[in-house]
Coordinates of C-alpha atoms in Angstrom, one line a residue:
Chain A
M546 CA 76.5 116.3 127.5
S547 CA 77.8 113.9 125.4
K548 CA 79.3 110.4 126.8
P549 CA 82.8 109.9 126.5
I550 CA 84.2 107.6 123.6
D551 CA 85.7 104.4 124.9
F552 CA 88.9 103.4 123.8
Y553 CA 90.0 100.0 124.3
F554 CA 93.8 98.9 123.9
D555 CA 96.3 96.5 124.8
F556 CA 99.6 97.9 125.9
S557 CA 101.8 96.0 123.5
S558 CA 99.6 96.8 120.3
P559 CA 101.5 99.3 118.1
Y560 CA 98.1 100.4 116.8
G561 CA 96.9 100.9 120.0
Y562 CA 99.9 103.1 120.5
F563 CA 99.4 105.1 117.6
A564 CA 95.9 105.6 118.4
S565 CA 96.7 106.8 121.5
T566 CA 98.7 109.5 120.4
C567 CA 96.1 111.4 118.9
L568 CA 92.3 110.2 119.8
E569 CA 91.9 112.7 122.4
E570 CA 92.9 115.4 120.3
L571 CA 90.3 114.2 117.7
A572 CA 87.6 113.7 120.7
A573 CA 88.3 117.4 121.7
K574 CA 87.6 118.5 118.3
Y575 CA 83.9 117.3 118.5
G576 CA 83.4 118.0 122.3
R577 CA 84.2 114.6 123.8
T578 CA 86.4 113.1 126.2
V579 CA 88.0 109.6 126.1
K580 CA 87.7 107.0 128.7
W581 CA 90.6 104.6 128.3
H582 CA 90.2 100.8 128.9
P583 CA 93.4 98.6 128.9
V584 CA 92.6 95.0 127.8
L585 CA 94.3 91.7 127.4
L586 CA 94.4 90.9 123.6
G587 CA 96.0 87.5 124.6
A588 CA 92.5 86.6 127.0
I589 CA 90.5 87.9 123.9
F590 CA 92.3 85.7 121.6
K591 CA 91.8 82.6 123.5
M592 CA 88.0 83.4 123.1
T593 CA 87.8 84.3 119.3
G594 CA 90.9 81.9 118.1
A595 CA 92.9 84.6 116.8
A596 CA 96.6 84.9 117.1
P597 CA 99.0 87.7 117.5
L598 CA 99.4 89.6 114.2
S599 CA 103.2 88.7 114.3
A600 CA 102.8 85.0 114.8
V601 CA 101.0 84.5 111.4
P602 CA 103.0 83.2 108.5
L603 CA 103.4 86.3 106.2
K604 CA 101.0 88.5 108.0
G605 CA 103.6 88.7 110.6
E606 CA 106.6 89.9 108.5
Y607 CA 104.0 92.3 106.7
S608 CA 102.8 93.6 109.7
L609 CA 106.4 94.5 111.2
R610 CA 106.9 96.7 108.2
D611 CA 103.4 98.0 108.4
F612 CA 103.9 98.9 111.8
E613 CA 107.1 101.4 110.9
R614 CA 105.5 102.7 107.7
T615 CA 102.5 103.7 109.3
A616 CA 104.4 105.4 111.9
R617 CA 106.3 107.3 109.4
F618 CA 103.1 108.0 107.4
Y619 CA 101.8 109.7 110.1
G620 CA 105.0 111.0 111.8
I621 CA 104.7 109.2 115.2
H622 CA 107.7 108.4 116.8
Y623 CA 108.1 104.3 116.8
R624 CA 110.7 102.2 117.4
K625 CA 110.2 98.0 117.1
P626 CA 110.7 97.0 120.7
S627 CA 113.4 94.2 121.1
E628 CA 110.9 92.0 122.8
F629 CA 107.5 92.1 121.1
P630 CA 104.9 91.1 121.8
L631 CA 104.8 90.7 125.5
S632 CA 102.4 90.5 128.6
T633 CA 100.8 93.5 129.5
Q634 CA 98.8 92.2 132.5
A635 CA 101.1 93.9 134.9
A636 CA 100.8 97.5 132.9
A637 CA 97.0 97.2 132.8
R638 CA 96.4 96.2 136.6
A639 CA 99.0 99.1 137.4
M640 CA 96.8 101.2 135.4
L641 CA 93.8 100.5 137.4
W642 CA 95.3 100.8 140.5
I643 CA 96.5 104.5 139.7
R644 CA 92.9 105.3 138.5
Q645 CA 91.7 104.3 141.9
H646 CA 94.6 106.0 143.8
G647 CA 95.7 108.7 142.0
G648 CA 92.6 109.7 139.7
E649 CA 91.5 109.3 136.3
E650 CA 93.9 112.0 134.8
K651 CA 97.2 110.2 136.3
A652 CA 96.0 107.1 134.8
V653 CA 95.7 108.6 131.5
A654 CA 99.3 109.7 131.6
F655 CA 100.3 106.5 133.0
C656 CA 98.8 105.2 130.1
K657 CA 100.7 107.3 127.7
A658 CA 103.9 106.7 129.9
V659 CA 104.0 103.1 129.2
Y660 CA 103.0 103.4 125.5
H661 CA 106.3 105.7 125.2
A662 CA 108.1 103.4 127.2
Y663 CA 107.4 100.2 125.2
F664 CA 107.4 101.6 121.7
V665 CA 109.9 104.8 122.0
D666 CA 112.4 103.8 124.5
D667 CA 112.1 99.9 124.2
L668 CA 111.7 99.5 128.0
R669 CA 110.3 95.9 129.2
I670 CA 107.0 97.1 130.2
D671 CA 106.3 93.7 131.6
R672 CA 108.7 94.3 134.3
A673 CA 107.7 95.8 137.6
E674 CA 110.8 97.8 138.1
V675 CA 110.1 99.6 135.1
L676 CA 106.2 100.1 135.8
A677 CA 107.5 101.2 139.3
Q678 CA 109.9 104.0 137.8
L679 CA 106.8 105.4 135.5
A680 CA 104.3 105.5 138.6
F681 CA 107.2 106.9 140.3
D682 CA 107.8 109.7 137.8
L683 CA 103.8 110.7 138.2
D684 CA 104.7 111.2 142.0
M685 CA 102.8 107.9 142.8
D686 CA 103.9 105.9 145.5
A687 CA 105.8 103.0 143.3
A688 CA 105.9 100.6 146.1
R689 CA 102.3 100.7 147.1
M690 CA 101.4 100.6 143.5
I691 CA 103.4 97.2 142.6
E692 CA 101.8 95.7 145.7
G693 CA 98.3 97.0 145.1
S694 CA 98.1 95.8 141.6
N695 CA 98.8 91.9 143.0
D696 CA 95.6 92.6 145.2
P697 CA 93.1 89.7 144.3
A698 CA 90.0 92.1 144.1
L699 CA 91.8 94.4 141.5
K700 CA 92.9 91.2 139.6
E701 CA 89.3 90.1 139.8
Q702 CA 88.2 93.9 138.9
F703 CA 90.4 93.6 135.8
K704 CA 89.1 90.3 134.5
Q705 CA 85.5 91.6 134.8
D706 CA 86.4 94.6 132.7
V707 CA 88.0 92.5 130.0
D708 CA 84.8 90.5 130.0
A709 CA 82.8 93.3 129.8
A710 CA 84.7 94.7 126.7
M711 CA 84.2 91.5 125.2
K712 CA 80.5 91.3 125.8
R713 CA 80.6 94.9 123.8
G714 CA 82.3 93.2 120.9
V715 CA 86.0 94.1 121.4
F716 CA 88.2 91.6 119.8
G717 CA 91.3 93.8 119.1
S718 CA 93.1 96.8 119.6
P719 CA 92.6 99.8 119.5
F720 CA 88.7 99.6 119.5
I721 CA 87.1 102.4 119.9
I722 CA 82.9 102.7 120.6
V723 CA 81.2 105.9 120.1
D724 CA 77.7 105.9 121.5
D725 CA 77.3 102.2 120.4
E726 CA 78.9 102.4 117.1
P727 CA 82.1 100.3 117.0
F728 CA 85.3 101.2 115.4
W729 CA 88.2 98.9 115.0
G730 CA 91.7 99.8 114.2
F731 CA 93.8 103.1 113.8
D732 CA 93.0 102.6 110.1
R733 CA 89.2 103.6 110.8
F734 CA 89.9 106.9 112.1
A735 CA 88.8 108.8 109.0
Q736 CA 85.5 107.1 109.5
L737 CA 85.3 107.6 113.3
E738 CA 85.8 111.2 112.9
A739 CA 83.1 111.5 110.1
F740 CA 80.9 109.8 112.4
L741 CA 81.6 112.4 115.3
K742 CA 81.1 115.1 113.0
N743 CA 77.5 113.7 111.6
G744 CA 76.5 111.1 114.2
K745 CA 76.4 108.6 111.6
I746 CA 78.1 107.5 108.2
Chain B
M907 CA 108.3 102.9 81.7
S908 CA 107.3 101.9 85.4
K909 CA 105.8 98.2 86.2
P910 CA 102.2 97.6 86.7
I911 CA 101.2 97.6 89.7
D912 CA 100.1 94.2 90.9
F913 CA 96.3 93.7 92.3
Y914 CA 96.1 90.3 94.0
F915 CA 92.3 89.8 95.1
D916 CA 89.4 87.4 95.9
F917 CA 86.3 87.6 94.0
S918 CA 84.5 87.0 97.3
S919 CA 86.4 89.3 99.5
P920 CA 84.2 92.8 99.8
Y921 CA 87.4 94.9 100.6
G922 CA 89.0 93.3 97.1
Y923 CA 85.5 94.6 95.3
F924 CA 85.9 98.0 96.9
A925 CA 89.7 98.0 95.9
S926 CA 88.7 97.0 92.3
T927 CA 86.1 100.3 91.8
C928 CA 89.1 102.7 92.3
L929 CA 92.6 101.0 91.7
E930 CA 92.8 102.1 87.9
E931 CA 92.0 105.3 88.4
L932 CA 94.6 106.0 91.1
A933 CA 97.3 104.4 89.3
A934 CA 96.6 106.2 86.0
K935 CA 96.9 109.2 88.3
Y936 CA 100.7 108.4 88.9
G937 CA 101.1 106.9 85.1
R938 CA 100.6 103.3 86.2
T939 CA 98.6 100.3 85.1
V940 CA 97.1 97.4 87.0
K941 CA 98.0 93.9 86.6
W942 CA 94.8 92.2 88.3
H943 CA 96.0 88.6 89.7
P944 CA 92.8 86.6 91.0
V945 CA 93.9 84.4 94.2
L946 CA 92.0 81.8 96.2
L947 CA 91.9 83.1 100.0
G948 CA 90.7 79.5 100.9
A949 CA 94.2 78.2 99.9
I950 CA 96.2 80.6 101.2
F951 CA 94.6 80.8 104.7
K952 CA 95.1 76.9 104.9
M953 CA 98.9 78.0 104.8
T954 CA 98.9 80.7 107.0
G955 CA 96.2 79.2 109.2
A956 CA 93.8 82.1 109.2
A957 CA 90.0 82.1 109.1
P958 CA 87.5 84.1 106.9
L959 CA 87.0 87.1 108.5
S960 CA 83.3 86.5 109.3
A961 CA 83.8 83.0 110.7
V962 CA 85.9 84.6 113.7
P963 CA 83.5 85.2 116.9
L964 CA 82.9 89.1 117.3
K965 CA 85.2 89.7 114.5
G966 CA 82.7 88.3 112.3
E967 CA 79.8 90.2 113.3
Y968 CA 81.6 93.6 112.9
S969 CA 83.3 93.0 109.7
L970 CA 79.6 92.5 108.0
R971 CA 78.8 95.9 109.7
D972 CA 82.1 97.6 108.3
F973 CA 81.8 96.4 104.8
E974 CA 78.3 98.1 104.7
R975 CA 79.6 101.3 106.6
T976 CA 83.0 101.3 104.5
A977 CA 80.8 101.2 101.4
R978 CA 78.8 104.1 102.4
F979 CA 81.8 106.2 103.5
Y980 CA 83.6 106.0 100.1
G981 CA 80.1 106.1 98.2
I982 CA 80.7 102.4 96.8
H983 CA 77.3 100.7 95.8
Y984 CA 77.4 97.5 97.8
R985 CA 74.6 94.9 98.8
K986 CA 75.5 91.9 101.4
P987 CA 75.4 88.8 99.0
S988 CA 72.9 85.9 100.3
E989 CA 75.6 83.6 100.1
F990 CA 78.7 85.0 101.8
P991 CA 81.7 83.9 101.4
L992 CA 81.5 81.3 98.5
S993 CA 83.9 79.4 96.2
T994 CA 85.7 81.5 93.8
Q995 CA 87.9 78.9 92.3
A996 CA 85.5 78.9 89.1
A997 CA 85.2 82.3 88.6
A998 CA 89.2 82.9 88.9
R999 CA 89.7 80.2 86.2
A1000 CA 87.1 81.8 83.9
M1001 CA 89.2 84.9 84.0
L1002 CA 92.2 83.3 83.3
W1003 CA 90.8 81.5 80.3
I1004 CA 89.3 84.7 79.2
R1005 CA 92.7 86.5 79.5
Q1006 CA 94.3 83.7 77.2
H1007 CA 91.3 83.9 74.5
G1008 CA 89.9 87.4 74.6
G1009 CA 92.9 89.3 75.9
E1010 CA 93.8 91.6 79.0
E1011 CA 91.0 94.0 78.4
K1012 CA 88.4 91.5 78.6
A1013 CA 90.0 89.8 81.2
V1014 CA 89.6 92.6 83.4
A1015 CA 86.3 93.5 82.3
F1016 CA 85.3 90.4 83.5
C1017 CA 86.5 90.6 86.6
K1018 CA 84.7 93.9 87.1
A1019 CA 81.6 92.1 86.0
V1020 CA 82.3 89.2 88.5
Y1021 CA 82.4 91.8 91.5
H1022 CA 79.6 93.6 90.2
A1023 CA 77.3 90.6 89.7
Y1024 CA 78.2 89.3 93.2
F1025 CA 78.4 92.6 95.5
V1026 CA 75.8 94.7 93.8
D1027 CA 73.4 92.2 91.9
D1028 CA 73.6 89.2 94.5
L1029 CA 74.2 86.4 92.0
R1030 CA 75.8 83.2 92.6
I1031 CA 79.2 83.6 91.1
D1032 CA 80.1 80.0 91.8
R1033 CA 77.6 78.8 89.6
A1034 CA 78.7 78.3 86.0
E1035 CA 75.5 79.6 84.3
V1036 CA 76.0 82.8 85.9
L1037 CA 79.9 83.0 84.6
A1038 CA 78.7 82.1 81.4
Q1039 CA 76.6 84.9 80.9
L1040 CA 78.9 87.1 82.3
A1041 CA 81.4 86.1 79.5
F1042 CA 78.7 86.0 76.8
D1043 CA 77.9 89.6 77.6
L1044 CA 81.4 90.4 76.9
D1045 CA 81.3 88.5 73.3
M1046 CA 83.0 85.3 74.7
D1047 CA 82.0 81.9 73.8
A1048 CA 80.5 81.1 77.1
A1049 CA 80.1 77.2 76.2
R1050 CA 84.0 76.9 75.4
M1051 CA 84.8 79.3 78.3
I1052 CA 83.1 77.0 81.0
E1053 CA 84.7 73.7 79.2
G1054 CA 88.1 75.2 79.1
S1055 CA 88.1 76.7 82.4
N1056 CA 88.3 72.9 83.5
D1057 CA 91.1 72.1 81.5
P1058 CA 93.7 70.5 83.7
A1059 CA 96.6 72.7 82.0
L1060 CA 94.6 75.7 82.9
K1061 CA 93.8 74.6 86.6
E1062 CA 97.6 73.6 87.3
Q1063 CA 98.3 77.1 86.0
F1064 CA 96.3 78.7 88.3
K1065 CA 97.6 76.7 91.2
Q1066 CA 101.2 78.0 90.0
D1067 CA 99.7 81.7 90.2
V1068 CA 98.2 81.3 93.8
D1069 CA 101.8 79.5 94.7
A1070 CA 103.4 82.5 93.4
A1071 CA 101.4 85.0 95.0
M1072 CA 102.0 83.4 98.3
K1073 CA 106.1 83.4 97.5
R1074 CA 105.6 87.1 96.9
G1075 CA 103.9 87.5 100.7
V1076 CA 100.3 87.8 99.7
F1077 CA 98.2 86.6 102.4
G1078 CA 95.1 88.8 102.2
S1079 CA 92.6 90.9 99.8
P1080 CA 93.1 93.0 98.2
F1081 CA 97.0 92.9 98.5
I1082 CA 98.8 95.2 96.1
I1083 CA 102.4 95.3 95.4
V1084 CA 104.1 98.3 93.7
D1085 CA 107.9 98.0 93.3
D1086 CA 108.1 95.3 96.0
E1087 CA 106.4 97.4 98.3
P1088 CA 103.4 95.5 99.7
F1089 CA 100.0 97.0 100.8
W1090 CA 97.5 94.8 102.4
G1091 CA 93.7 95.9 102.4
F1092 CA 91.5 98.6 101.2
D1093 CA 92.5 100.8 104.1
R1094 CA 96.0 101.3 103.0
F1095 CA 95.0 103.2 100.0
A1096 CA 96.2 106.5 101.4
Q1097 CA 99.6 105.0 102.1
L1098 CA 99.5 103.3 98.6
E1099 CA 99.1 106.9 97.1
A1100 CA 101.9 108.5 98.9
F1101 CA 104.1 105.6 97.8
L1102 CA 103.1 106.1 94.1
K1103 CA 103.6 109.8 94.4
N1104 CA 106.8 110.0 96.2
G1105 CA 108.2 106.6 95.6
K1106 CA 108.5 105.9 99.4
I1107 CA 106.8 106.7 102.6

């Protein structure tokens, strides 16, 4: 039995969202499953000294254009959020709480719902009421989720998850690791597929 | 008659080198030519606040791996230079001198020779004697080239070229502009081809 593919992403990353729309299908083609790992680019960038794409002169403007063009190129539904980027700490913790209390499948469904809410419906996924609605739609107890995702133990666990990701070399989103082979960026999906197919490049 | 494709690159950029091996063929497929513009990432990064890829924690190590993997994936001959990155000011100015005194064709041949010298033969393309040899191989007067590329007027012209590139939004290498549509990165070649084919994406 092959190990799952590790998929690291930040909920405010457009390329992470693009990856989320097709990674499971790609993995399944080669008999693999996907393990979803929300991370915080803010925390990671503090360590690497990087800045959010859209905050860099020239690169920022280009990136906004590239998000839309890449979405069109791959036929992915995408709308630039009014507020971008925004804090994804609450969404990530909510996802971990749902994994603990509703299981893996609901946690993955929640990830997709958060991405859709942000990049298609332009909802403020940094707000508790938005996350609560998405949890409620998955038959989770929204009030308990909001309370539970502020639990110090869960916060600490999430911090450790992000640290563990950095220890594995994760510095961006999407970041995918297959059998210790790292792939950064939605634009590495062709190479990722070749690796899944042949076990090497 | 369609306008040429503008190809901006730094001589120490592996992805710029990869692009240089196939951009002309891609352009020709759609009846286009390529105008080659050496730029200095060092000067551009000063403005945007970016750092060379290989100097960023985590990203640096990943990038070195990605250069080699991407070269294998596309079947491009590539060897990591012993000294990386290095100053490309002299190579860029030499190219401009050759354009002025030997014409466009020799200037393009010189670009390819410099990239090959650096990323295949592991030669120090920041050294005058290496650039002189490459110019000599193209039947140019190497001694005059070395002298001429230190001419204040040529230096000033190159500075203006880099400024003009930044004014057009160039912030990395390779950076390609077709009919005002910008493409950053060798990994945007699929989108570049779609744009050349359909005039839009």
